[in-house]
Amino acid sequence: MSTEPPPPPDDDPLRKPPDQDPFKKQPPPPG
């Protein structure tokens, strides 16, 4: 048994999938 810490929860921003990226949620620039 390794003494590694438990994995972060799914709510962790670093574990969020790319679809949840704030930059991808922003609407495209006008023009």
PDB file of C-alpha atoms in Angstrom:
ATOM      1  CA  MET A   1       0.000   0.000   0.000  1.00  0.00           C
ATOM      2  CA  SER A   2       1.499   3.313  -1.061  1.00  0.00           C
ATOM      3  CA  THR A   3       1.167   6.389   1.113  1.00  0.00           C
ATOM      4  CA  GLU A   4       0.051   8.599  -1.769  1.00  0.00           C
ATOM      5  CA  PRO A   5      -2.686  11.124  -0.893  1.00  0.00           C
ATOM      6  CA  PRO A   6      -6.214  10.439  -2.168  1.00  0.00           C
ATOM      7  CA  PRO A   7      -7.115  11.855  -5.590  1.00  0.00           C
ATOM      8  CA  PRO A   8      -8.808  15.286  -5.646  1.00  0.00           C
ATOM      9  CA  PRO A   9     -12.622  15.366  -5.736  1.00  0.00           C
ATOM     10  CA  ASP A  10     -14.456  15.680  -9.054  1.00  0.00           C
ATOM     11  CA  ASP A  11     -15.274  19.265  -8.051  1.00  0.00           C
ATOM     12  CA  ASP A  12     -11.588  20.149  -8.313  1.00  0.00           C
ATOM     13  CA  PRO A  13     -11.139  22.766 -11.089  1.00  0.00           C
ATOM     14  CA  LEU A  14      -7.988  20.981 -12.254  1.00  0.00           C
ATOM     15  CA  ARG A  15      -9.970  17.763 -12.735  1.00  0.00           C
ATOM     16  CA  LYS A  16     -12.761  19.430 -14.725  1.00  0.00           C
ATOM     17  CA  PRO A  17     -13.019  18.228 -18.325  1.00  0.00           C
ATOM     18  CA  PRO A  18     -12.071  20.659 -21.146  1.00  0.00           C
ATOM     19  CA  ASP A  19     -15.785  21.144 -21.896  1.00  0.00           C
ATOM     20  CA  GLN A  20     -16.082  22.979 -18.574  1.00  0.00           C
ATOM     21  CA  ASP A  21     -13.235  25.345 -19.459  1.00  0.00           C
ATOM     22  CA  PRO A  22     -14.357  28.946 -18.725  1.00  0.00           C
ATOM     23  CA  PHE A  23     -12.677  30.106 -21.925  1.00  0.00           C
ATOM     24  CA  LYS A  24     -14.778  27.683 -23.976  1.00  0.00           C
ATOM     25  CA  LYS A  25     -17.976  28.775 -22.214  1.00  0.00           C
ATOM     26  CA  GLN A  26     -17.449  32.390 -23.245  1.00  0.00           C
ATOM     27  CA  PRO A  27     -19.355  33.440 -26.398  1.00  0.00           C
ATOM     28  CA  PRO A  28     -17.308  34.192 -29.524  1.00  0.00           C
ATOM     29  CA  PRO A  29     -16.120  37.796 -29.988  1.00  0.00           C
ATOM     30  CA  PRO A  30     -18.444  40.070 -31.970  1.00  0.00           C
ATOM     31  CA  GLY A  31     -17.543  40.662 -35.562  1.00  0.00           C
TER      32      GLY A  31
END
